[in-house]
Amino acid sequence: MEISAQLAGIKPSYIREILAATQAPGMLSLAGGLPASELLPVSQLMQAMESLAQSPEVFQYGETTGYAPLLDFLSAKHGLPSDNAAMVCTGSQQAIDLIARAYLNPGDTVAMEAPSYLGALQVFGLAQANIHSIEQTNEGPDLNQLETAFATGSIKLFYGVPDFHNPTGVCWSLAVRKAVADLCNRYQVAFVEDVPYRELRFTGTALPLVSSFSPNNAFVMRSFSKVSSPGLRLGMVSAPKEWLAALVKIKQASDLHTGLPMQAVLLSLLRSEGFPKHLEMVRSNYKQRYQVLYQALEPLFGEYCECDTVEGGMFVWLKLLKSQAMDVTRTLLEQNVAVVPGDVFYSSVDITRPALRLNFTHSSLAQLEVAVARLSDVLRAQV
Ligand SMILES: Cc1ncc(COP(=O)(O)O)c(C=O)c1O
């Protein structure tokens, strides 16, 4: 059967090949965006699952917006602005899809940082939107480019990942956050703030959400994948009430609602006395992995690659000075090391920069060191 025109427009991605290869025995994977399996709060989740029998209502159909006790808890925890509303989604990925389906017509233009999150690029591609790329600096999006783009009057949404960006790890500065909110307000462009890594800060002080400077002009998408468990598939989207209402309509038609038992399990985990300690432990463990990776890479800096420091999240962005990312990725795969070539995070091949995305949260300290030793050999051999 012939596939739809919008799906036919999506190019097959080399990243699928890489991610399939990460399953091979003996493969060291710095490719995925996976949390450390051994740090997932499995026993706390099991305990919460055992107590589900005391809440039989979660085995019935429920509200599209989600399990009310979880929504109440999260709205209070995050201090949702009074004229905003929230909905639980099947991962924050679903929220990106709902926003695209509710608000984009084919040919509409979305501004995004370059590079940008692959999952969002795919959603906007399926919605047949045009992507206007804004170069990323180490403080966030280039503000001159952003204003020039907004001034054309053709940008409908600006999608950004201000906290420990995927793939670069960049955290937007306070000045950039305020300026982006101001530009979005001034030019009436809705800001789509995607913050799945926000709670994974292991150094420095948390900065306010961009949307805190423009609560009536933004969607905020939170994820529980990185702080609890990605297998639960739970996220939350909040927005001004009338904006959220359109997303609720689409979700109703799409899957009625996200499964209630796992929402109750998440609530129990988030409320538990031990959860703040668990998060603290995860952050300090990730900090150690990051430091080991960064120190192992340091001898290569200046001659073969460059890498900015990060203050949280799961990734570093290794800019290559002499090699092509695809070549390095292919050679490394033959040596049982998987990384993601930077090319896949750009909307067009014309604007790619040679770089690799390296994940530091899913490998042990020893595995990170071995992976970098092999990477080092590959980079030195390619010159
Ligand atoms: C920037 C960004 N947004 C959204 C997601 C999707 O997260 P979730 O598991 O909540 O669907 C990811 C996953 O890696 C991500 O990196």
Coordinates of C-alpha atoms and ligand atoms in Angstrom, one line a residue:
M1 CA 0.0 0.0 0.0
E2 CA 1.3 3.5 -0.8
I3 CA 2.3 5.5 2.2
S4 CA 1.1 9.1 2.8
A5 CA 2.8 12.0 1.1
Q6 CA 3.9 13.4 4.5
L7 CA 5.6 10.2 5.5
A8 CA 7.2 9.8 2.1
G9 CA 8.8 13.2 2.7
I10 CA 10.7 11.9 5.8
K11 CA 14.2 10.7 4.9
P12 CA 15.5 7.4 6.3
S13 CA 17.8 8.2 9.2
Y14 CA 21.3 6.9 9.8
I15 CA 20.7 7.2 13.5
R16 CA 18.3 4.2 13.4
E17 CA 21.2 2.1 12.0
I18 CA 23.4 3.3 14.8
L19 CA 20.8 2.7 17.5
A20 CA 20.2 -0.8 16.2
A21 CA 23.9 -1.4 16.3
T22 CA 24.1 -0.4 20.0
Q23 CA 22.2 -3.6 20.8
A24 CA 25.1 -5.7 19.5
P25 CA 27.0 -7.6 22.3
G26 CA 30.2 -5.8 23.4
M27 CA 29.1 -2.5 21.9
L28 CA 30.0 0.6 24.0
S29 CA 27.2 3.0 23.4
L30 CA 27.6 6.8 23.9
A31 CA 24.8 7.1 21.3
G32 CA 21.4 7.0 23.0
G33 CA 19.9 9.5 25.4
L34 CA 19.4 6.8 28.0
P35 CA 19.6 7.2 31.8
A36 CA 21.8 4.8 33.7
S37 CA 19.8 1.6 34.0
E38 CA 21.2 0.7 37.4
L39 CA 20.1 4.1 38.8
L40 CA 16.4 3.7 37.8
P41 CA 14.3 3.7 41.0
V42 CA 13.0 0.2 40.3
S43 CA 12.3 -0.9 43.9
Q44 CA 10.4 2.3 44.7
L45 CA 8.3 1.9 41.5
M46 CA 7.6 -1.8 42.4
Q47 CA 6.4 -0.8 45.8
A48 CA 4.1 1.8 44.3
M49 CA 2.8 -0.8 41.8
E50 CA 2.0 -3.2 44.6
S51 CA -0.2 -0.5 46.3
L52 CA -2.2 0.2 43.1
A53 CA -4.9 -2.3 44.3
Q54 CA -5.9 0.4 46.9
S55 CA -6.8 2.8 44.0
P56 CA -9.1 0.7 41.8
E57 CA -10.4 3.8 40.0
V58 CA -7.1 3.9 38.0
F59 CA -8.2 0.8 36.1
Q60 CA -11.2 2.6 34.6
Y61 CA -11.2 5.1 31.7
G62 CA -10.2 8.6 32.9
E63 CA -10.0 12.2 32.0
T64 CA -8.0 13.2 28.8
T65 CA -6.0 15.7 30.8
G66 CA -4.7 13.0 33.2
Y67 CA -4.9 11.6 36.7
A68 CA -6.3 14.5 38.7
P69 CA -4.2 13.9 41.9
L70 CA -1.0 13.8 39.8
L71 CA -2.0 17.0 37.9
D72 CA -2.8 18.8 41.2
F73 CA 0.5 17.7 42.7
L74 CA 2.5 18.8 39.6
S75 CA 0.6 22.1 39.2
A76 CA 1.4 23.0 42.8
K77 CA 5.0 21.8 42.6
H78 CA 5.8 23.8 39.5
G79 CA 3.7 26.9 40.6
L80 CA 1.7 26.9 37.4
P81 CA 0.5 30.5 36.4
S82 CA -3.2 30.9 37.3
D83 CA -4.4 31.2 33.7
N84 CA -2.4 28.2 32.6
A85 CA -3.6 24.6 32.6
A86 CA -1.7 21.3 32.3
M87 CA -2.2 17.8 30.7
V88 CA -0.3 14.6 31.3
C89 CA 1.1 13.1 28.0
T90 CA 2.6 9.9 26.9
G91 CA 6.1 11.3 27.3
S92 CA 6.9 14.9 26.4
Q93 CA 7.4 13.6 22.8
Q94 CA 3.6 13.3 22.5
A95 CA 3.3 17.0 23.6
I96 CA 5.5 18.1 20.7
D97 CA 3.3 16.0 18.3
L98 CA 0.0 17.4 19.8
I99 CA 1.3 21.0 19.4
A100 CA 2.3 20.4 15.8
R101 CA -1.0 18.8 15.0
A102 CA -3.1 21.4 16.8
Y103 CA -1.3 24.5 15.5
L104 CA 0.6 23.9 12.3
N105 CA -0.6 23.8 8.7
P106 CA 1.6 22.4 5.9
G107 CA 4.0 25.2 4.9
D108 CA 3.9 27.0 8.3
T109 CA 7.4 27.9 9.6
V110 CA 8.9 26.8 12.9
A111 CA 12.1 28.4 14.2
M112 CA 14.5 26.0 15.9
E113 CA 18.1 26.1 17.1
A114 CA 20.6 24.5 14.9
P115 CA 21.5 21.8 15.9
S116 CA 18.2 20.7 17.5
Y117 CA 16.5 17.7 19.0
L118 CA 16.0 15.0 16.4
G119 CA 12.5 14.0 17.7
A120 CA 11.2 17.5 17.3
L121 CA 12.7 17.8 13.8
Q122 CA 10.9 14.6 12.9
V123 CA 7.5 15.8 14.3
F124 CA 7.7 19.2 12.5
G125 CA 8.8 17.3 9.3
L126 CA 5.7 15.1 9.5
A127 CA 3.6 18.2 10.0
Q128 CA 5.1 19.4 6.7
A129 CA 6.4 22.6 8.4
N130 CA 9.3 24.6 7.1
I131 CA 12.2 24.8 9.6
H132 CA 14.0 28.2 10.0
S133 CA 17.3 27.4 11.7
I134 CA 18.8 29.7 14.3
E135 CA 22.5 29.2 15.0
Q136 CA 23.2 28.2 18.6
T137 CA 25.9 30.0 20.6
N138 CA 27.3 28.8 24.0
E139 CA 24.7 31.0 25.7
G140 CA 21.7 29.9 23.6
P141 CA 20.2 30.9 20.2
D142 CA 21.8 33.8 18.3
L143 CA 19.5 36.7 19.2
N144 CA 20.2 38.7 16.0
Q145 CA 19.3 35.8 13.8
L146 CA 16.2 35.2 15.9
E147 CA 15.0 38.8 15.6
T148 CA 15.7 38.8 11.9
A149 CA 13.7 35.7 11.5
F150 CA 10.8 36.9 13.6
A151 CA 10.8 40.3 11.8
T152 CA 9.8 38.4 8.5
G153 CA 6.4 37.8 10.1
S154 CA 6.4 34.2 8.9
I155 CA 7.5 32.3 12.1
K156 CA 4.6 30.7 13.9
L157 CA 6.4 28.8 16.7
F158 CA 9.9 28.9 18.2
Y159 CA 10.9 25.5 19.7
G160 CA 13.8 25.5 22.1
V161 CA 15.5 23.4 24.8
P162 CA 17.0 26.0 27.2
D163 CA 18.2 23.6 29.9
F164 CA 21.1 21.3 28.9
H165 CA 20.2 21.2 25.3
N166 CA 20.0 17.9 23.2
P167 CA 22.4 17.5 21.4
T168 CA 24.8 20.2 22.6
G169 CA 24.4 20.4 26.5
V170 CA 24.2 24.2 26.2
C171 CA 22.2 26.0 29.0
W172 CA 20.8 29.3 27.9
S173 CA 22.1 32.3 30.0
L174 CA 19.6 34.4 32.0
A175 CA 20.1 37.3 29.6
V176 CA 19.2 35.1 26.6
R177 CA 16.2 33.7 28.4
K178 CA 14.8 37.2 29.0
A179 CA 15.6 38.4 25.5
V180 CA 13.9 35.4 23.9
A181 CA 10.8 35.8 26.0
D182 CA 10.8 39.5 25.0
L183 CA 11.3 38.8 21.3
C184 CA 8.5 36.2 21.3
N185 CA 6.2 38.6 23.0
R186 CA 7.1 41.5 20.7
Y187 CA 6.6 39.5 17.5
Q188 CA 3.8 37.4 18.7
V189 CA 5.6 34.1 18.2
A190 CA 4.6 31.3 20.6
F191 CA 7.5 29.8 22.5
V192 CA 7.7 26.0 22.8
E193 CA 9.9 25.3 25.9
D194 CA 11.0 21.7 26.1
V195 CA 12.8 21.0 29.4
P196 CA 13.3 17.2 29.9
Y197 CA 16.8 17.7 31.3
R198 CA 16.0 20.7 33.6
E199 CA 16.2 18.6 36.8
L200 CA 19.6 17.1 35.9
R201 CA 21.7 20.1 36.9
F202 CA 24.8 18.9 38.7
T203 CA 26.8 22.3 38.8
G204 CA 25.7 25.9 39.3
T205 CA 22.4 27.5 40.0
A206 CA 19.0 26.8 38.3
L207 CA 17.9 29.6 36.0
P208 CA 14.2 30.6 35.6
L209 CA 12.2 29.1 32.7
V210 CA 12.1 31.3 29.6
S211 CA 8.3 31.0 29.9
S212 CA 8.4 32.5 33.4
F213 CA 9.0 35.8 31.6
S214 CA 6.1 35.3 29.2
P215 CA 3.6 32.8 30.8
N216 CA 0.8 33.8 28.4
N217 CA 2.9 33.1 25.3
A218 CA 4.4 29.7 25.8
F219 CA 3.9 25.9 26.0
V220 CA 6.1 24.1 28.6
M221 CA 6.9 20.4 28.2
R222 CA 8.2 18.5 31.1
S223 CA 9.3 14.9 31.1
F224 CA 9.6 12.2 33.8
S225 CA 11.8 10.0 31.6
K226 CA 15.1 11.4 32.8
V227 CA 14.3 11.7 36.5
S228 CA 12.2 8.6 37.1
S229 CA 12.0 6.1 34.2
P230 CA 11.6 6.5 30.4
G231 CA 9.6 3.2 30.3
L232 CA 6.7 4.9 32.2
R233 CA 6.3 7.2 29.1
L234 CA 5.0 10.1 31.1
G235 CA 5.4 13.8 30.5
M236 CA 3.4 17.0 31.1
V237 CA 2.5 20.0 28.9
S238 CA 1.2 23.3 30.3
A239 CA 0.1 26.4 28.4
P240 CA -2.5 29.2 28.6
K241 CA -5.9 27.5 29.1
E242 CA -7.3 28.2 25.6
W243 CA -4.1 26.9 24.0
L244 CA -4.2 23.7 26.0
A245 CA -7.8 23.1 25.1
A246 CA -6.8 22.5 21.5
L247 CA -4.2 19.9 22.6
V248 CA -6.8 18.2 24.7
K249 CA -9.1 17.8 21.6
I250 CA -6.3 16.2 19.6
K251 CA -5.2 13.9 22.4
Q252 CA -8.8 12.8 22.9
A253 CA -9.0 11.8 19.2
S254 CA -5.6 10.2 19.4
D255 CA -5.5 8.0 22.5
L256 CA -8.3 9.2 24.9
H257 CA -5.8 9.5 27.7
T258 CA -2.4 8.4 29.0
G259 CA -2.6 5.2 31.1
L260 CA -3.7 5.9 34.7
P261 CA -2.0 3.2 36.6
M262 CA 1.5 4.5 35.7
Q263 CA 0.4 8.1 36.5
A264 CA -0.6 6.9 40.0
V265 CA 2.8 5.1 40.3
L266 CA 4.7 8.2 39.3
L267 CA 2.7 10.3 41.8
S268 CA 3.6 7.9 44.5
L269 CA 7.3 8.0 43.6
L270 CA 7.4 11.8 43.3
R271 CA 5.7 12.2 46.7
S272 CA 7.9 9.6 48.5
E273 CA 10.2 10.8 51.2
G274 CA 13.2 9.3 49.5
F275 CA 12.7 10.9 46.1
P276 CA 14.7 14.1 46.6
K277 CA 17.6 12.0 47.9
H278 CA 17.3 9.7 44.9
L279 CA 17.5 12.7 42.5
E280 CA 20.5 14.1 44.4
M281 CA 22.3 10.7 44.0
V282 CA 21.5 10.6 40.3
R283 CA 22.9 14.1 39.7
S284 CA 26.1 13.5 41.6
N285 CA 26.6 10.2 39.8
Y286 CA 26.1 11.8 36.4
K287 CA 28.5 14.6 37.4
Q288 CA 31.2 12.0 38.0
R289 CA 30.6 10.3 34.7
Y290 CA 30.7 13.7 32.9
Q291 CA 34.0 14.6 34.6
V292 CA 35.6 11.3 33.7
L293 CA 34.5 11.7 30.0
Y294 CA 35.6 15.3 29.8
Q295 CA 39.0 14.6 31.4
A296 CA 39.5 11.6 29.0
L297 CA 38.8 13.9 26.1
E298 CA 40.9 16.8 27.2
P299 CA 44.2 15.7 25.6
L300 CA 42.5 15.8 22.2
F301 CA 41.4 19.4 22.6
G302 CA 43.1 22.1 20.4
E303 CA 44.3 19.7 17.8
Y304 CA 41.5 17.2 17.0
C305 CA 38.4 18.5 18.7
E306 CA 36.9 21.1 21.0
C307 CA 34.2 20.7 23.6
D308 CA 32.4 23.2 25.9
T309 CA 31.8 22.3 29.5
V310 CA 28.3 21.5 30.6
E311 CA 26.5 22.0 33.9
G312 CA 24.0 19.2 33.6
G313 CA 22.0 17.0 31.3
M314 CA 23.2 13.9 29.5
F315 CA 25.4 15.1 26.6
V316 CA 28.5 16.8 25.4
W317 CA 29.0 18.1 21.9
L318 CA 32.4 17.3 20.5
K319 CA 33.3 19.7 17.6
L320 CA 35.7 18.0 15.2
L321 CA 38.5 20.1 13.9
K322 CA 40.0 17.8 11.2
S323 CA 37.6 14.9 10.6
Q324 CA 34.1 14.4 9.2
A325 CA 31.5 13.2 11.7
M326 CA 30.1 10.4 9.5
D327 CA 33.6 9.0 8.8
V328 CA 34.5 8.9 12.5
T329 CA 31.1 7.4 13.5
R330 CA 31.5 4.6 10.9
T331 CA 35.0 3.8 11.9
L332 CA 34.1 3.8 15.6
L333 CA 31.2 1.5 15.0
E334 CA 33.6 -1.1 13.5
Q335 CA 35.5 -0.8 16.8
N336 CA 32.3 -1.4 18.9
V337 CA 31.8 2.2 20.0
A338 CA 28.5 3.9 19.0
V339 CA 28.2 7.7 18.9
V340 CA 25.8 10.0 17.0
P341 CA 27.2 12.1 14.2
G342 CA 26.2 15.8 14.6
D343 CA 24.7 15.9 11.0
V344 CA 21.5 14.2 12.0
F345 CA 20.6 17.1 14.3
Y346 CA 20.3 19.7 11.5
S347 CA 17.3 20.3 9.3
S348 CA 19.5 20.6 6.2
V349 CA 22.9 19.2 5.1
D350 CA 24.0 22.7 4.0
I351 CA 24.3 24.0 7.6
T352 CA 25.8 21.0 9.4
R353 CA 29.0 21.4 11.4
P354 CA 31.4 18.4 12.0
A355 CA 30.6 17.2 15.5
L356 CA 29.7 14.2 17.6
R357 CA 27.1 13.9 20.3
L358 CA 28.4 11.9 23.3
N359 CA 26.1 10.6 26.0
F360 CA 27.8 10.1 29.4
T361 CA 24.9 8.8 31.5
H362 CA 24.5 5.3 30.2
S363 CA 28.0 4.0 30.4
S364 CA 30.2 3.1 33.4
L365 CA 33.3 5.1 34.2
A366 CA 35.5 2.4 32.8
Q367 CA 33.4 2.1 29.6
L368 CA 33.6 5.9 29.0
E369 CA 37.4 5.7 29.3
V370 CA 37.7 2.8 26.9
A371 CA 35.3 4.5 24.4
V372 CA 37.4 7.7 24.5
A373 CA 40.6 5.7 24.0
R374 CA 39.2 4.2 20.8
L375 CA 37.9 7.6 19.7
S376 CA 41.3 9.1 20.3
D377 CA 43.0 6.4 18.1
V378 CA 40.4 7.0 15.4
L379 CA 40.8 10.8 15.4
R380 CA 44.6 10.6 15.4
A381 CA 44.6 8.0 12.6
Q382 CA 42.3 10.1 10.4
V383 CA 44.6 13.1 10.1
Ligands
LIG1 C1 14.8 17.6 24.0 C2 13.9 16.4 24.2 N1 12.6 16.5 24.2 C3 11.8 15.5 24.3 C4 12.3 14.2 24.5 C5 11.3 13.1 24.7 O1 11.2 12.7 26.0 P1 10.1 11.7 26.6 O2 10.7 10.5 27.0 O3 9.5 12.5 27.7 O4 9.0 11.5 25.5 C6 13.6 14.0 24.5 C7 14.2 12.6 24.7 O5 15.3 12.3 24.6 C8 14.5 15.1 24.3 O6 15.8 15.0 24.3

